[in-house]
Every structure is written in C-alpha cells, then in structure tokens.
Amino acid sequence: DVKVTQSSRYLVKRTGEKVFLECVQDMDHENMFWYRQDPGLGLRLIYFSYDVKMKEKGDIPEGYSVSREKKERFSLILESASTNQTSMYLCASITSGAYTDTQYFGPGTRLTVL
Amino acid sequence: RKEVEQDPGPFNVPEGATVAFNCTYSNSASQSFFWYRQDCRKEPKLLMSVYSSGNEDGRFTAQLNRASQYISLLIRDSKLSDSATYLCVVRSGGFKTIFGAGTRLFVKA
C-alpha cells in the first residue's frame, strides 16, 4: 500500500512565524503535490513537484514556497504565516501521472494561525 | 463558473435508500474522472474511477456523460458507514486535477 505521511496532524502558529510542513511518501513516486482545503472551496493546488529540485506553481502559490531535496520528501514553507493561511493542508503523490493514475493523500495537517 | 460543480447537500437518507449525486465539469477536454470519499477530518481516498462505459463496484455505480459534461455516482442500499463527503475529481492535461467542493451524505438509522 502507498503510504504518505505528514509531519503534524495539528499545528498552531502565530502570525509572522515561519512554518514548515513536511510530507514523505514511501512508493518512489515522481510527483508530489501540496493542496489546501477550505470549506466550500474544495482542494486547491498550491505547488507540485515532478522531480527532485523541480517545482511548479499551482493555482494559489502566493505566500508559500516548497522544497524537494529528496525524491521521497516534499516540504511546504509558509515564509510568514498569516491568519488567512489557516486551513487544512494535504500532501499527495502519484506515480507517472498517466491519466488513469490516482493521487494518494497524506492524513493532512490542520494549521491554525493566530 | 467553477470548473467542477457539485451540489454541496447535505443529503439525508435512511438506511437502505438509493441516493445519486451529480457533478458537472466545464472543460470539454477533460480526460479522466474519479469519485473520492472523504470522512470527517480525514484525507480523501479514491472510491472509484469513472469510465466512459460506466462502471460498478458493489453498491456503487459511476456514469460519465461526455455530451452533457457530467458524471454521476449512485449508491444503492445505503449503509450508515456511507456517511461521508463525496468529491468529484476531473483531470485534463498533465497534472491538472480539479476537485469539486464535495457533496455531504448522511445516512440515518
């Protein structure tokens, strides 16, 4: 079974803090994603990575950056957390990206910024 | 207009009922379609892919109508454990995957 893990289930930070969210997958998937999920809006793509050190902006990259130094690990960084970044953050991975492939999600990190 | 639209519900149905959800998508070039299930405060998990010819998995049936650009999910003989949010997912080119906001289902005893 594919396993995607995230460093924290719940996180509380203060405005202006730098926040690191980590994601690790154990299935040697090339492609990894960071989404945020908010009520009524569905999942929105922040960034994705198709290879080590490669990244692409998603639909809502502002205020975020990412790092992929190793194939299995994809980190999301909030440079200066703000209250509007309070959300559920979900990491996902997928193998080749063929149309029929499905994404596997981590358990999510519920971040609250005070 | 959202690229993928779902009725947010909630749908409240008794055990044993049949319930159907629809999802419409705007990009006619969309290539693949999925239904995911998400339990409260958990991550989305794949329920089933949706094929052009329609497909069935036990009590669940998924249909695709390309002409009208919608997909559907039918759940027969609802169980309490079917209570969840059902996400419609549409993929077009490459990694562009659009998630619907989800339809909430409550199955009551």
mmCIF file of C-alpha atoms in Angstrom:
data_model
loop_
_atom_site.group_PDB
_atom_site.id
_atom_site.type_symbol
_atom_site.label_atom_id
_atom_site.label_comp_id
_atom_site.label_asym_id
_atom_site.label_seq_id
_atom_site.Cartn_x
_atom_site.Cartn_y
_atom_site.Cartn_z
ATOM 1 C CA ASP A 1 0.000 0.000 0.000
ATOM 2 C CA VAL A 2 1.118 3.522 -0.760
ATOM 3 C CA LYS A 3 1.888 5.450 2.348
ATOM 4 C CA VAL A 4 2.025 9.210 2.503
ATOM 5 C CA THR A 5 2.806 10.736 5.870
ATOM 6 C CA GLN A 6 2.777 14.310 7.069
ATOM 7 C CA SER A 7 4.841 15.672 9.923
ATOM 8 C CA SER A 8 1.981 17.007 12.052
ATOM 9 C CA ARG A 9 -1.772 16.448 12.266
ATOM 10 C CA TYR A 10 -2.429 19.705 14.095
ATOM 11 C CA LEU A 11 -0.320 22.832 14.275
ATOM 12 C CA VAL A 12 -0.898 26.218 15.884
ATOM 13 C CA LYS A 13 1.357 29.122 14.911
ATOM 14 C CA ARG A 14 1.423 32.854 15.364
ATOM 15 C CA THR A 15 1.184 35.478 12.638
ATOM 16 C CA GLY A 16 4.593 36.151 11.122
ATOM 17 C CA GLU A 17 6.148 32.821 12.083
ATOM 18 C CA LYS A 18 7.898 30.678 9.505
ATOM 19 C CA VAL A 19 6.125 27.343 9.192
ATOM 20 C CA PHE A 20 7.428 24.086 7.736
ATOM 21 C CA LEU A 21 5.100 21.266 6.713
ATOM 22 C CA GLU A 22 6.747 18.039 5.683
ATOM 23 C CA CYS A 23 5.462 15.204 3.577
ATOM 24 C CA VAL A 24 7.088 11.828 2.954
ATOM 25 C CA GLN A 25 5.966 9.072 0.592
ATOM 26 C CA ASP A 26 7.373 5.569 0.503
ATOM 27 C CA MET A 27 6.395 4.426 -3.001
ATOM 28 C CA ASP A 28 9.101 6.075 -5.078
ATOM 29 C CA HIS A 29 6.551 8.351 -6.756
ATOM 30 C CA GLU A 30 7.987 11.018 -9.021
ATOM 31 C CA ASN A 31 5.230 13.534 -8.495
ATOM 32 C CA MET A 32 4.167 15.200 -5.292
ATOM 33 C CA PHE A 33 1.613 17.897 -4.546
ATOM 34 C CA TRP A 34 0.549 20.312 -1.844
ATOM 35 C CA TYR A 35 -3.098 21.327 -1.585
ATOM 36 C CA ARG A 36 -5.103 23.337 0.854
ATOM 37 C CA GLN A 37 -8.719 22.535 1.581
ATOM 38 C CA ASP A 38 -11.223 25.086 2.788
ATOM 39 C CA PRO A 39 -14.983 24.667 3.321
ATOM 40 C CA GLY A 40 -16.968 25.272 0.149
ATOM 41 C CA LEU A 41 -13.836 25.678 -1.980
ATOM 42 C CA GLY A 42 -12.603 22.136 -2.370
ATOM 43 C CA LEU A 43 -8.941 21.301 -2.735
ATOM 44 C CA ARG A 44 -6.770 23.939 -4.351
ATOM 45 C CA LEU A 45 -3.297 23.221 -5.650
ATOM 46 C CA ILE A 46 -0.503 25.280 -4.104
ATOM 47 C CA TYR A 47 2.611 23.720 -5.666
ATOM 48 C CA PHE A 48 3.661 20.474 -7.205
ATOM 49 C CA SER A 49 6.963 18.796 -7.977
ATOM 50 C CA TYR A 50 7.662 16.322 -10.752
ATOM 51 C CA ASP A 51 11.243 15.521 -9.777
ATOM 52 C CA VAL A 52 13.884 16.290 -7.201
ATOM 53 C CA LYS A 53 14.610 20.026 -7.099
ATOM 54 C CA MET A 54 11.861 20.662 -9.670
ATOM 55 C CA LYS A 55 8.721 22.559 -8.787
ATOM 56 C CA GLU A 56 5.799 24.216 -10.476
ATOM 57 C CA LYS A 57 3.315 26.746 -9.137
ATOM 58 C CA GLY A 58 -0.223 25.646 -8.740
ATOM 59 C CA ASP A 59 -3.296 27.829 -8.568
ATOM 60 C CA ILE A 60 -2.573 29.607 -5.284
ATOM 61 C CA PRO A 61 1.221 29.782 -4.686
ATOM 62 C CA GLU A 62 1.316 33.243 -3.119
ATOM 63 C CA GLY A 63 2.717 33.204 0.389
ATOM 64 C CA TYR A 64 4.138 29.697 0.022
ATOM 65 C CA SER A 65 7.339 28.081 -1.157
ATOM 66 C CA VAL A 66 8.389 24.452 -1.466
ATOM 67 C CA SER A 67 11.480 22.323 -1.311
ATOM 68 C CA ARG A 68 12.213 18.898 -2.746
ATOM 69 C CA GLU A 69 15.749 17.809 -1.984
ATOM 70 C CA LYS A 70 15.000 14.087 -1.948
ATOM 71 C CA LYS A 71 12.531 12.130 -4.041
ATOM 72 C CA GLU A 72 10.503 10.920 -1.084
ATOM 73 C CA ARG A 73 10.187 14.257 0.713
ATOM 74 C CA PHE A 74 8.298 17.411 -0.261
ATOM 75 C CA SER A 75 8.173 20.357 2.113
ATOM 76 C CA LEU A 76 5.778 23.294 2.134
ATOM 77 C CA ILE A 77 7.032 26.517 3.681
ATOM 78 C CA LEU A 78 4.976 29.457 4.842
ATOM 79 C CA GLU A 79 7.560 32.236 4.939
ATOM 80 C CA SER A 80 5.489 34.487 7.203
ATOM 81 C CA ALA A 81 2.274 32.887 8.337
ATOM 82 C CA SER A 82 -0.907 34.909 8.151
ATOM 83 C CA THR A 83 -4.386 34.237 9.533
ATOM 84 C CA ASN A 84 -5.780 33.620 6.033
ATOM 85 C CA GLN A 85 -3.456 30.620 5.781
ATOM 86 C CA THR A 86 -5.419 28.838 8.476
ATOM 87 C CA SER A 87 -6.544 25.730 6.619
ATOM 88 C CA MET A 88 -6.222 22.002 6.145
ATOM 89 C CA TYR A 89 -3.072 21.173 4.159
ATOM 90 C CA LEU A 90 -2.950 17.940 2.233
ATOM 91 C CA CYS A 91 0.033 16.374 0.561
ATOM 92 C CA ALA A 92 -0.415 13.880 -2.279
ATOM 93 C CA SER A 93 1.736 11.779 -4.539
ATOM 94 C CA ILE A 94 1.237 9.986 -7.818
ATOM 95 C CA THR A 95 3.441 7.800 -9.923
ATOM 96 C CA SER A 96 3.768 8.591 -13.613
ATOM 97 C CA GLY A 97 0.895 10.986 -13.986
ATOM 98 C CA ALA A 98 -0.879 8.939 -16.612
ATOM 99 C CA TYR A 99 -4.494 9.937 -16.945
ATOM 100 C CA THR A 100 -5.736 6.896 -15.142
ATOM 101 C CA ASP A 101 -3.372 7.215 -12.209
ATOM 102 C CA THR A 102 -4.844 8.343 -8.928
ATOM 103 C CA GLN A 103 -3.388 10.526 -6.248
ATOM 104 C CA TYR A 104 -2.704 9.192 -2.782
ATOM 105 C CA PHE A 105 -3.110 11.633 0.052
ATOM 106 C CA GLY A 106 -1.462 12.043 3.405
ATOM 107 C CA PRO A 107 -3.629 12.433 6.532
ATOM 108 C CA GLY A 108 -3.492 16.225 6.390
ATOM 109 C CA THR A 109 -2.200 18.955 8.675
ATOM 110 C CA ARG A 110 -4.752 21.265 10.207
ATOM 111 C CA LEU A 111 -2.926 24.565 10.624
ATOM 112 C CA THR A 112 -4.277 27.400 12.719
ATOM 113 C CA VAL A 113 -2.561 30.793 12.527
ATOM 114 C CA LEU A 114 -3.400 33.101 15.424
ATOM 115 C CA ARG B 1 -18.382 29.413 -13.024
ATOM 116 C CA LYS B 2 -16.415 26.750 -11.178
ATOM 117 C CA GLU B 3 -14.621 24.183 -13.312
ATOM 118 C CA VAL B 4 -16.186 21.338 -11.345
ATOM 119 C CA GLU B 5 -19.511 21.828 -9.605
ATOM 120 C CA GLN B 6 -21.300 19.646 -7.112
ATOM 121 C CA ASP B 7 -24.404 20.087 -5.033
ATOM 122 C CA PRO B 8 -22.992 20.537 -1.518
ATOM 123 C CA GLY B 9 -26.006 18.835 0.084
ATOM 124 C CA PRO B 10 -26.342 17.604 2.686
ATOM 125 C CA PHE B 11 -28.268 14.620 1.503
ATOM 126 C CA ASN B 12 -30.036 12.986 4.447
ATOM 127 C CA VAL B 13 -31.258 9.490 3.608
ATOM 128 C CA PRO B 14 -32.447 6.477 5.628
ATOM 129 C CA GLU B 15 -30.513 3.234 5.646
ATOM 130 C CA GLY B 16 -31.337 1.116 2.629
ATOM 131 C CA ALA B 17 -32.162 4.077 0.399
ATOM 132 C CA THR B 18 -30.725 4.723 -3.025
ATOM 133 C CA VAL B 19 -29.062 8.090 -3.477
ATOM 134 C CA ALA B 20 -27.472 9.722 -6.516
ATOM 135 C CA PHE B 21 -25.045 12.590 -6.876
ATOM 136 C CA ASN B 22 -24.203 14.513 -9.995
ATOM 137 C CA CYS B 23 -21.163 16.563 -10.851
ATOM 138 C CA THR B 24 -20.715 18.854 -13.840
ATOM 139 C CA TYR B 25 -17.433 19.933 -15.384
ATOM 140 C CA SER B 26 -16.706 22.777 -17.747
ATOM 141 C CA ASN B 27 -13.598 21.641 -19.634
ATOM 142 C CA SER B 28 -14.639 19.503 -22.577
ATOM 143 C CA ALA B 29 -11.018 18.335 -22.950
ATOM 144 C CA SER B 30 -11.111 16.579 -19.579
ATOM 145 C CA GLN B 31 -9.620 13.128 -19.811
ATOM 146 C CA SER B 32 -10.252 11.211 -16.649
ATOM 147 C CA PHE B 33 -12.746 11.242 -13.850
ATOM 148 C CA PHE B 34 -12.879 9.931 -10.333
ATOM 149 C CA TRP B 35 -15.005 9.844 -7.230
ATOM 150 C CA TYR B 36 -13.191 10.215 -3.922
ATOM 151 C CA ARG B 37 -14.635 9.757 -0.469
ATOM 152 C CA GLN B 38 -13.593 11.927 2.460
ATOM 153 C CA ASP B 39 -14.553 11.198 6.037
ATOM 154 C CA CYS B 40 -14.737 13.990 8.567
ATOM 155 C CA ARG B 41 -11.255 15.356 9.323
ATOM 156 C CA LYS B 42 -9.601 12.694 7.205
ATOM 157 C CA GLU B 43 -7.871 12.701 3.845
ATOM 158 C CA PRO B 44 -9.666 11.979 0.553
ATOM 159 C CA LYS B 45 -9.465 8.387 -0.631
ATOM 160 C CA LEU B 46 -10.244 7.024 -4.043
ATOM 161 C CA LEU B 47 -13.696 5.465 -4.222
ATOM 162 C CA MET B 48 -13.715 4.647 -7.903
ATOM 163 C CA SER B 49 -12.588 5.787 -11.312
ATOM 164 C CA VAL B 50 -15.274 6.641 -13.827
ATOM 165 C CA TYR B 51 -15.056 5.048 -17.248
ATOM 166 C CA SER B 52 -16.825 6.067 -20.437
ATOM 167 C CA SER B 53 -18.857 2.885 -20.458
ATOM 168 C CA GLY B 54 -19.895 3.310 -16.835
ATOM 169 C CA ASN B 55 -18.689 1.054 -14.072
ATOM 170 C CA GLU B 56 -19.976 -0.630 -10.984
ATOM 171 C CA ASP B 57 -18.309 -1.655 -7.748
ATOM 172 C CA GLY B 58 -20.688 -3.451 -5.431
ATOM 173 C CA ARG B 59 -23.358 -0.987 -4.358
ATOM 174 C CA PHE B 60 -21.700 1.900 -6.192
ATOM 175 C CA THR B 61 -22.247 2.791 -9.847
ATOM 176 C CA ALA B 62 -20.482 5.600 -11.677
ATOM 177 C CA GLN B 63 -21.525 7.027 -15.024
ATOM 178 C CA LEU B 64 -19.951 9.537 -17.400
ATOM 179 C CA ASN B 65 -21.878 11.639 -19.879
ATOM 180 C CA ARG B 66 -19.378 13.451 -22.073
ATOM 181 C CA ALA B 67 -22.009 15.132 -24.232
ATOM 182 C CA SER B 68 -23.566 16.850 -21.231
ATOM 183 C CA GLN B 69 -20.293 17.012 -19.300
ATOM 184 C CA TYR B 70 -21.356 15.411 -16.082
ATOM 185 C CA ILE B 71 -20.540 12.387 -14.029
ATOM 186 C CA SER B 72 -22.774 10.661 -11.529
ATOM 187 C CA LEU B 73 -22.468 8.371 -8.550
ATOM 188 C CA LEU B 74 -25.286 6.080 -7.476
ATOM 189 C CA ILE B 75 -25.236 4.385 -4.087
ATOM 190 C CA ARG B 76 -27.717 1.575 -3.557
ATOM 191 C CA ASP B 77 -28.801 0.116 -0.219
ATOM 192 C CA SER B 78 -27.127 2.912 1.756
ATOM 193 C CA LYS B 79 -25.295 1.971 4.945
ATOM 194 C CA LEU B 80 -24.552 4.121 7.967
ATOM 195 C CA SER B 81 -20.881 3.787 7.045
ATOM 196 C CA ASP B 82 -21.526 5.514 3.712
ATOM 197 C CA SER B 83 -21.906 8.815 5.572
ATOM 198 C CA ALA B 84 -19.096 10.991 4.221
ATOM 199 C CA THR B 85 -18.333 13.726 1.746
ATOM 200 C CA TYR B 86 -18.017 12.606 -1.872
ATOM 201 C CA LEU B 87 -15.621 14.537 -4.071
ATOM 202 C CA CYS B 88 -15.870 14.662 -7.821
ATOM 203 C CA VAL B 89 -12.422 14.839 -9.431
ATOM 204 C CA VAL B 90 -11.652 15.724 -13.036
ATOM 205 C CA ARG B 91 -8.298 15.622 -14.745
ATOM 206 C CA SER B 92 -7.434 17.270 -18.046
ATOM 207 C CA GLY B 93 -3.901 17.515 -19.360
ATOM 208 C CA GLY B 94 -0.838 16.572 -17.391
ATOM 209 C CA PHE B 95 -1.327 17.006 -13.667
ATOM 210 C CA LYS B 96 -4.140 19.471 -13.859
ATOM 211 C CA THR B 97 -6.608 17.913 -11.444
ATOM 212 C CA ILE B 98 -9.688 19.781 -10.340
ATOM 213 C CA PHE B 99 -11.559 18.757 -7.215
ATOM 214 C CA GLY B 100 -15.169 19.561 -6.597
ATOM 215 C CA ALA B 101 -16.074 21.029 -3.223
ATOM 216 C CA GLY B 102 -17.876 17.824 -2.320
ATOM 217 C CA THR B 103 -21.354 16.541 -1.562
ATOM 218 C CA ARG B 104 -22.141 15.596 2.031
ATOM 219 C CA LEU B 105 -24.140 12.465 2.677
ATOM 220 C CA PHE B 106 -25.711 11.487 5.986
ATOM 221 C CA VAL B 107 -27.269 8.058 6.247
ATOM 222 C CA LYS B 108 -29.609 7.696 9.234
ATOM 223 C CA ALA B 109 -30.704 4.557 11.032
#
